[in-house]
Amino acid sequence: MRPEVVAAMARASSESTSIVDIQAAASRLIAKVTGAEAGYVTSGASAALTLGTAACLARLDLSKMESLPHSEGIPNEVIIAREHRNGYDHAIRAAGARLIEVGCNEVWAGAGVRAVESWEFEAAITPKTAAIAYFFKPESNPPIEEVIRIGRKHKIPVLVDAAAQLPPVENLRRFTEMGADLVAFSGGKGLRGPQNTGMLVGTRELIASAALQNLDMDEHFQIWDPPESLIPKHLLPGIPRHGIGRGLKVSKEAIIGLLTALNMFTKQACLVESANYARILEKIVDGLHGIHGLSFSIQRPESNQAIPFLNIAINSEQLGRDVISFVRNLRNGEPNVYVGERLLSQGVLIINPFNLDDERASILIDCFRKATIV
Ligand SMILES: *Cc1c(COP(=O)(O)O)cnc(C)c1O
């Protein structure tokens, strides 16, 4: 977190105010920077997926809110590409949804040439469909525009997981402009907000439903006066009791921290840092020069806002140890070093510079040198 974010959180901690009012203010700011009708600060992108799914299942129906995660008898199917399935989809299932997989994953199986196609989404839509879930990466299939078009045609909301897609800053608006009904972003990744925050961005009705299922609902209807921009009281016959998302609470400090980070992020503070991260990675390559068995390549993204990575390929024979024991040594060193493990099976470890500065880069170089000896 930037110092400004920490300072804003400290100030917020000594104020007393109603959470629904801060969330309504958050909704206005998030709407402004994303182009969506409304927005909501959540306790992470994962929580945004659970609340977004709960919103698609219950809409503004209080009895449905009351019954979740039990969803028998109501449209509860969320269509998802088999290739998009991942650990975070548990957050969708946690709301009570049933995942309906489409596509075949045959490219991965090595027994076919085609990725999942958009007609397969359309063919899976039935009266039981509540939403379509799309986990976005730049290379995701089918093109997200096609899936959104199908969702619109059948009036099925499309929920996009874009947790790790910030920066670039344009992605704040990108999915909403395409017509996505709900988008989940992480606040604790590239936004540099509090680690336990995220945003759900979307239509007024769905965000209202998410808010109703997250906020504390211990109120009398006659006294309850939520901000109309966030919760349309006139459409409700009463107040739901605490919903499925009540445990996904967000503190006022966290909300203010996230909004401060979002404000700074939209001023493109991220632009300068991308070049700085590349410089830090070059420094690490220089510092590790001469260690037998390590070879380096800096992965420079096309966008000057995205973060470069350093891939370090291990030649076990030259290094005198296998990649697993090397990574274990790094992790058990003093201080502990955690590397990216996505390419470990190919003998490649990844350095993500996101939490590095010059001082920490020097420490990292020492740790690598020690890990080759112990
Ligand atoms: C990180 C991530 C999440 C979870 O984000 P949190 O803010 O930690 O809850 C969800 N989906 C994807 C694709 C992610 O990369």
XYZ file of C-alpha atoms and ligand atoms in Angstrom:
389
model
C 0.000 0.000 0.000
C 1.173 3.515 -0.681
C 1.685 5.725 2.391
C -1.357 7.818 1.362
C -3.548 4.691 1.569
C -2.289 3.814 5.045
C -2.794 7.414 6.200
C -6.374 7.460 4.875
C -7.113 4.203 6.691
C -5.707 5.585 9.923
C -7.923 8.675 9.610
C -10.981 6.548 8.868
C -10.365 4.419 11.938
C -11.160 7.303 14.277
C -14.435 8.265 12.547
C -17.851 6.763 13.149
C -20.157 6.469 10.209
C -22.702 4.162 8.654
C -21.216 1.514 6.373
C -24.109 1.748 3.905
C -23.375 5.459 3.453
C -19.674 4.828 2.784
C -20.594 2.032 0.372
C -22.983 4.399 -1.447
C -20.155 6.929 -1.795
C -17.867 4.107 -2.939
C -20.481 3.112 -5.508
C -20.468 6.630 -6.958
C -16.673 6.729 -7.248
C -16.452 3.200 -8.677
C -19.228 4.036 -11.159
C -17.348 7.144 -12.242
C -14.030 5.391 -12.877
C -15.479 2.226 -14.424
C -18.429 3.596 -16.379
C -20.726 1.069 -14.658
C -24.059 1.991 -13.056
C -22.834 1.047 -9.592
C -20.062 -0.560 -7.596
C -19.386 -2.111 -4.228
C -16.280 -2.636 -2.117
C -15.898 -6.295 -1.158
C -13.487 -8.254 0.994
C -11.548 -9.335 -2.121
C -12.282 -10.474 -5.664
C -13.214 -13.889 -4.357
C -15.886 -12.318 -2.138
C -17.003 -10.272 -5.142
C -17.584 -13.532 -7.041
C -19.681 -14.946 -4.185
C -21.709 -11.741 -3.787
C -22.080 -11.330 -7.550
C -23.345 -14.893 -7.885
C -25.713 -14.431 -4.934
C -27.035 -11.318 -6.692
C -27.666 -13.252 -9.919
C -29.475 -16.016 -8.007
C -31.653 -13.837 -5.769
C -31.934 -10.476 -7.569
C -34.180 -8.358 -5.294
C -36.241 -11.337 -4.072
C -35.989 -11.388 -0.267
C -37.083 -15.004 0.148
C -34.409 -16.162 -2.277
C -31.818 -14.141 -0.366
C -33.048 -15.868 2.765
C -32.680 -19.364 1.305
C -29.172 -19.158 -0.181
C -26.982 -21.206 -0.395
C -29.969 -23.548 -0.915
C -31.169 -22.829 -4.408
C -33.466 -25.743 -5.298
C -36.336 -24.627 -7.439
C -34.826 -21.335 -8.555
C -32.628 -20.730 -11.587
C -29.266 -21.649 -10.082
C -27.077 -22.743 -12.985
C -23.940 -20.809 -13.843
C -22.438 -21.676 -17.208
C -18.647 -21.813 -17.311
C -16.093 -23.010 -19.865
C -14.411 -26.220 -18.729
C -11.111 -24.520 -19.604
C -11.916 -21.629 -17.243
C -12.486 -23.861 -14.210
C -10.069 -22.986 -11.388
C -9.865 -22.859 -7.612
C -11.569 -19.462 -7.430
C -14.801 -20.843 -8.872
C -15.467 -22.276 -5.403
C -16.468 -18.686 -4.587
C -19.259 -18.979 -7.183
C -20.411 -22.351 -5.889
C -20.336 -21.024 -2.315
C -23.339 -18.816 -3.072
C -25.408 -21.886 -3.972
C -24.863 -21.986 -7.727
C -24.355 -25.163 -9.743
C -21.658 -24.910 -12.387
C -22.591 -26.146 -15.852
C -19.402 -26.818 -17.802
C -19.193 -26.281 -21.549
C -16.372 -27.029 -23.991
C -14.055 -29.963 -24.019
C -10.496 -28.978 -23.094
C -9.326 -31.092 -26.012
C -6.336 -28.894 -26.874
C -4.933 -29.486 -23.406
C -5.671 -33.197 -23.724
C -3.715 -33.224 -26.974
C -6.674 -34.863 -28.690
C -8.218 -31.995 -30.602
C -7.563 -28.594 -32.095
C -10.369 -26.305 -30.934
C -10.863 -24.341 -27.737
C -14.307 -23.789 -26.226
C -16.604 -21.919 -28.639
C -19.348 -19.418 -28.019
C -22.166 -21.554 -29.486
C -21.539 -23.993 -26.671
C -22.462 -21.306 -24.140
C -25.637 -20.498 -26.039
C -26.598 -24.170 -26.307
C -26.287 -24.581 -22.527
C -28.757 -21.806 -21.687
C -32.004 -23.137 -20.191
C -34.732 -21.669 -17.941
C -32.518 -22.762 -15.033
C -29.596 -20.526 -16.102
C -28.800 -17.762 -13.610
C -25.528 -16.412 -15.018
C -22.509 -17.017 -17.210
C -19.093 -16.861 -15.521
C -16.050 -15.791 -17.513
C -12.497 -15.891 -16.117
C -10.658 -13.280 -18.157
C -7.067 -13.344 -19.344
C -6.013 -11.628 -22.576
C -5.756 -15.059 -24.231
C -9.063 -16.485 -22.873
C -11.411 -18.256 -25.257
C -13.922 -17.679 -26.695
C -13.519 -13.903 -27.117
C -15.279 -12.290 -24.167
C -17.290 -10.012 -26.489
C -19.009 -13.049 -28.004
C -19.978 -14.444 -24.615
C -21.326 -11.059 -23.489
C -23.343 -10.797 -26.698
C -24.954 -14.193 -26.003
C -25.676 -13.191 -22.409
C -27.368 -9.977 -23.548
C -29.400 -11.784 -26.207
C -30.824 -14.172 -23.586
C -30.898 -11.610 -20.736
C -28.465 -13.729 -18.704
C -25.964 -11.731 -16.638
C -22.289 -12.287 -17.402
C -19.997 -12.234 -14.359
C -16.361 -11.542 -15.263
C -13.482 -12.468 -12.976
C -10.884 -9.795 -13.777
C -9.215 -10.066 -10.368
C -5.651 -9.735 -11.589
C -6.306 -7.558 -14.679
C -5.286 -4.208 -13.149
C -3.107 -2.543 -14.405
C -3.587 -1.509 -17.196
C -5.880 1.221 -16.050
C -8.079 0.884 -19.186
C -9.284 -2.465 -17.857
C -11.307 -0.614 -15.221
C -13.784 0.334 -17.967
C -13.105 -2.334 -20.545
C -15.503 -5.112 -19.497
C -18.308 -2.766 -18.516
C -18.057 -1.023 -21.877
C -18.336 -4.411 -23.556
C -21.592 -4.919 -21.670
C -20.563 -7.218 -18.799
C -23.206 -7.098 -16.056
C -20.778 -7.769 -13.194
C -16.994 -7.532 -12.963
C -14.840 -8.618 -10.012
C -11.490 -6.935 -9.351
C -8.980 -7.556 -6.598
C -8.035 -4.538 -4.471
C -4.916 -6.074 -2.987
C -3.100 -6.799 -6.238
C -2.184 -4.155 -8.847
C -4.536 -1.584 -7.325
C -2.312 -1.525 -4.220
C -5.234 -1.230 -1.845
C -5.688 -3.206 1.384
C -4.962 -6.893 0.792
C -8.435 -7.935 1.929
C -10.384 -5.725 -0.471
C -11.869 -5.990 -3.930
C -14.588 -4.428 -6.045
C -17.771 -5.676 -7.602
C -18.758 -3.444 -10.504
C -22.064 -3.690 -12.316
C -25.702 -2.881 -12.859
C -27.702 -1.038 -10.248
C -30.030 -3.966 -9.518
C -27.300 -6.572 -9.110
C -25.115 -4.310 -6.980
C -28.135 -3.519 -4.783
C -28.721 -7.250 -4.323
C -25.046 -7.803 -3.459
C -25.204 -4.974 -0.905
C -28.382 -6.361 0.674
C -26.747 -9.766 1.053
C -23.533 -8.355 2.539
C -24.562 -5.540 4.872
C -25.749 -5.875 8.438
C -29.553 -5.926 8.216
C -30.462 -5.475 11.871
C -32.961 -2.629 11.337
C -36.651 -1.695 11.440
C -38.116 -1.166 7.984
C -39.911 2.038 9.042
C -36.656 3.613 10.249
C -34.380 2.152 7.578
C -33.387 4.805 5.086
C -30.589 3.432 2.873
C -29.167 5.698 0.146
C -31.526 5.228 -2.813
C -28.571 5.233 -5.235
C -27.324 1.982 -3.676
C -30.471 0.292 -2.356
C -33.898 0.989 -3.930
C -36.059 0.696 -0.801
C -39.218 1.420 -2.793
C -38.788 -1.895 -4.634
C -38.548 -3.940 -1.440
C -41.414 -5.312 0.692
C -39.188 -5.411 3.771
C -35.646 -5.920 4.957
C -33.978 -9.264 4.324
C -32.248 -10.824 7.303
C -28.462 -11.225 7.248
C -27.571 -12.775 3.901
C -25.104 -15.305 2.552
C -22.455 -12.574 2.316
C -22.763 -11.235 5.862
C -19.498 -12.953 6.785
C -17.676 -11.188 3.940
C -17.688 -7.955 5.885
C -15.574 -4.971 4.851
C -14.420 -2.448 7.448
C -14.743 1.297 6.958
C -10.935 1.542 7.017
C -10.679 -1.033 4.243
C -13.304 0.749 2.120
C -11.535 4.101 2.489
C -8.171 2.458 1.813
C -9.461 0.841 -1.369
C -11.028 4.096 -2.601
C -7.809 6.012 -1.940
C -5.818 3.384 -3.822
C -8.346 3.454 -6.670
C -8.080 7.229 -6.935
C -4.284 7.065 -7.133
C -4.395 4.180 -9.598
C -6.638 6.113 -11.976
C -4.111 8.945 -11.972
C -1.829 6.402 -13.662
C 0.672 6.287 -10.854
C 1.331 2.776 -12.197
C 2.988 4.045 -15.400
C 6.244 5.165 -13.809
C 6.526 2.002 -11.761
C 6.576 -0.401 -14.637
C 9.898 0.985 -15.890
C 11.231 1.017 -12.348
C 10.350 -2.664 -11.876
C 12.240 -3.550 -15.059
C 15.272 -1.676 -13.711
C 15.095 -3.600 -10.420
C 14.941 -6.910 -12.300
C 18.014 -5.908 -14.337
C 19.806 -5.180 -11.096
C 18.921 -8.671 -9.828
C 20.229 -10.261 -13.044
C 23.514 -8.344 -12.609
C 23.742 -9.358 -8.961
C 23.235 -13.066 -9.705
C 25.680 -13.043 -12.590
C 28.296 -15.738 -12.256
C 26.228 -18.285 -10.321
C 26.663 -21.492 -12.296
C 23.429 -23.057 -13.506
C 21.147 -20.015 -13.544
C 20.047 -18.330 -16.760
C 17.841 -15.309 -16.948
C 15.203 -13.784 -19.124
C 13.169 -10.705 -18.334
C 9.615 -10.975 -19.636
C 8.635 -7.488 -20.770
C 4.909 -7.032 -21.326
C 3.610 -5.086 -24.300
C 1.793 -2.555 -22.161
C 4.042 -0.041 -20.428
C 1.719 -0.314 -17.430
C 1.958 -4.044 -16.884
C 4.557 -5.605 -14.625
C 7.655 -7.304 -16.060
C 8.762 -10.649 -14.617
C 12.134 -12.328 -14.332
C 12.292 -15.992 -15.312
C 15.259 -17.879 -13.915
C 15.920 -21.253 -15.549
C 17.763 -23.750 -13.377
C 20.300 -26.207 -14.730
C 20.319 -28.691 -11.839
C 23.602 -30.335 -12.752
C 25.512 -27.063 -12.942
C 23.813 -25.701 -9.832
C 24.429 -28.922 -7.943
C 20.850 -29.263 -6.716
C 17.414 -29.803 -8.131
C 14.935 -26.977 -8.549
C 12.657 -28.123 -5.717
C 15.418 -28.181 -3.103
C 16.679 -24.821 -4.381
C 13.214 -23.284 -3.981
C 12.933 -24.880 -0.535
C 16.274 -23.329 0.468
C 15.063 -19.921 -0.701
C 11.854 -20.277 1.241
C 13.574 -21.447 4.425
C 16.281 -18.796 4.215
C 16.542 -15.650 6.306
C 14.479 -13.747 5.241
C 12.153 -16.211 3.467
C 12.006 -15.770 -0.294
C 8.870 -16.823 -2.166
C 9.251 -17.238 -5.906
C 6.594 -17.773 -8.578
C 6.115 -21.521 -9.069
C 3.969 -21.592 -12.194
C 6.810 -22.908 -14.405
C 8.562 -24.975 -11.750
C 7.855 -28.256 -13.518
C 9.981 -26.887 -16.397
C 12.790 -25.942 -14.024
C 11.967 -22.233 -14.173
C 11.229 -20.007 -11.219
C 9.721 -16.563 -11.541
C 10.558 -13.334 -9.728
C 7.612 -10.951 -9.474
C 9.071 -7.523 -8.585
C 5.770 -6.139 -7.295
C 6.925 -5.970 -3.677
C 10.587 -5.178 -4.399
C 12.572 -1.969 -4.139
C 16.336 -1.435 -4.433
C 17.019 -2.417 -0.849
C 14.946 -5.589 -1.042
C 16.494 -6.478 -4.407
C 19.935 -6.486 -2.726
C 18.612 -8.734 0.043
C 17.117 -11.034 -2.592
C 20.498 -11.327 -4.341
C 22.155 -12.348 -1.042
C 19.423 -14.896 -0.378
C 19.923 -16.481 -3.802
C 23.653 -16.743 -3.224
C 23.098 -18.370 0.190
C 20.508 -20.792 -1.220
C 23.049 -22.122 -3.715
C 25.419 -23.036 -0.837
C 23.216 -24.413 1.971
C -6.349 -13.288 -7.095
C -7.503 -13.833 -7.831
C -8.757 -13.951 -7.217
C -8.981 -13.638 -5.762
O -8.734 -12.310 -5.432
P -8.769 -11.856 -3.892
O -8.840 -10.372 -3.975
O -7.521 -12.380 -3.266
O -9.984 -12.459 -3.263
C -9.798 -14.423 -7.962
N -9.646 -14.758 -9.256
C -8.459 -14.670 -9.880
C -8.349 -15.057 -11.324
C -7.339 -14.213 -9.197
O -6.148 -14.114 -9.823
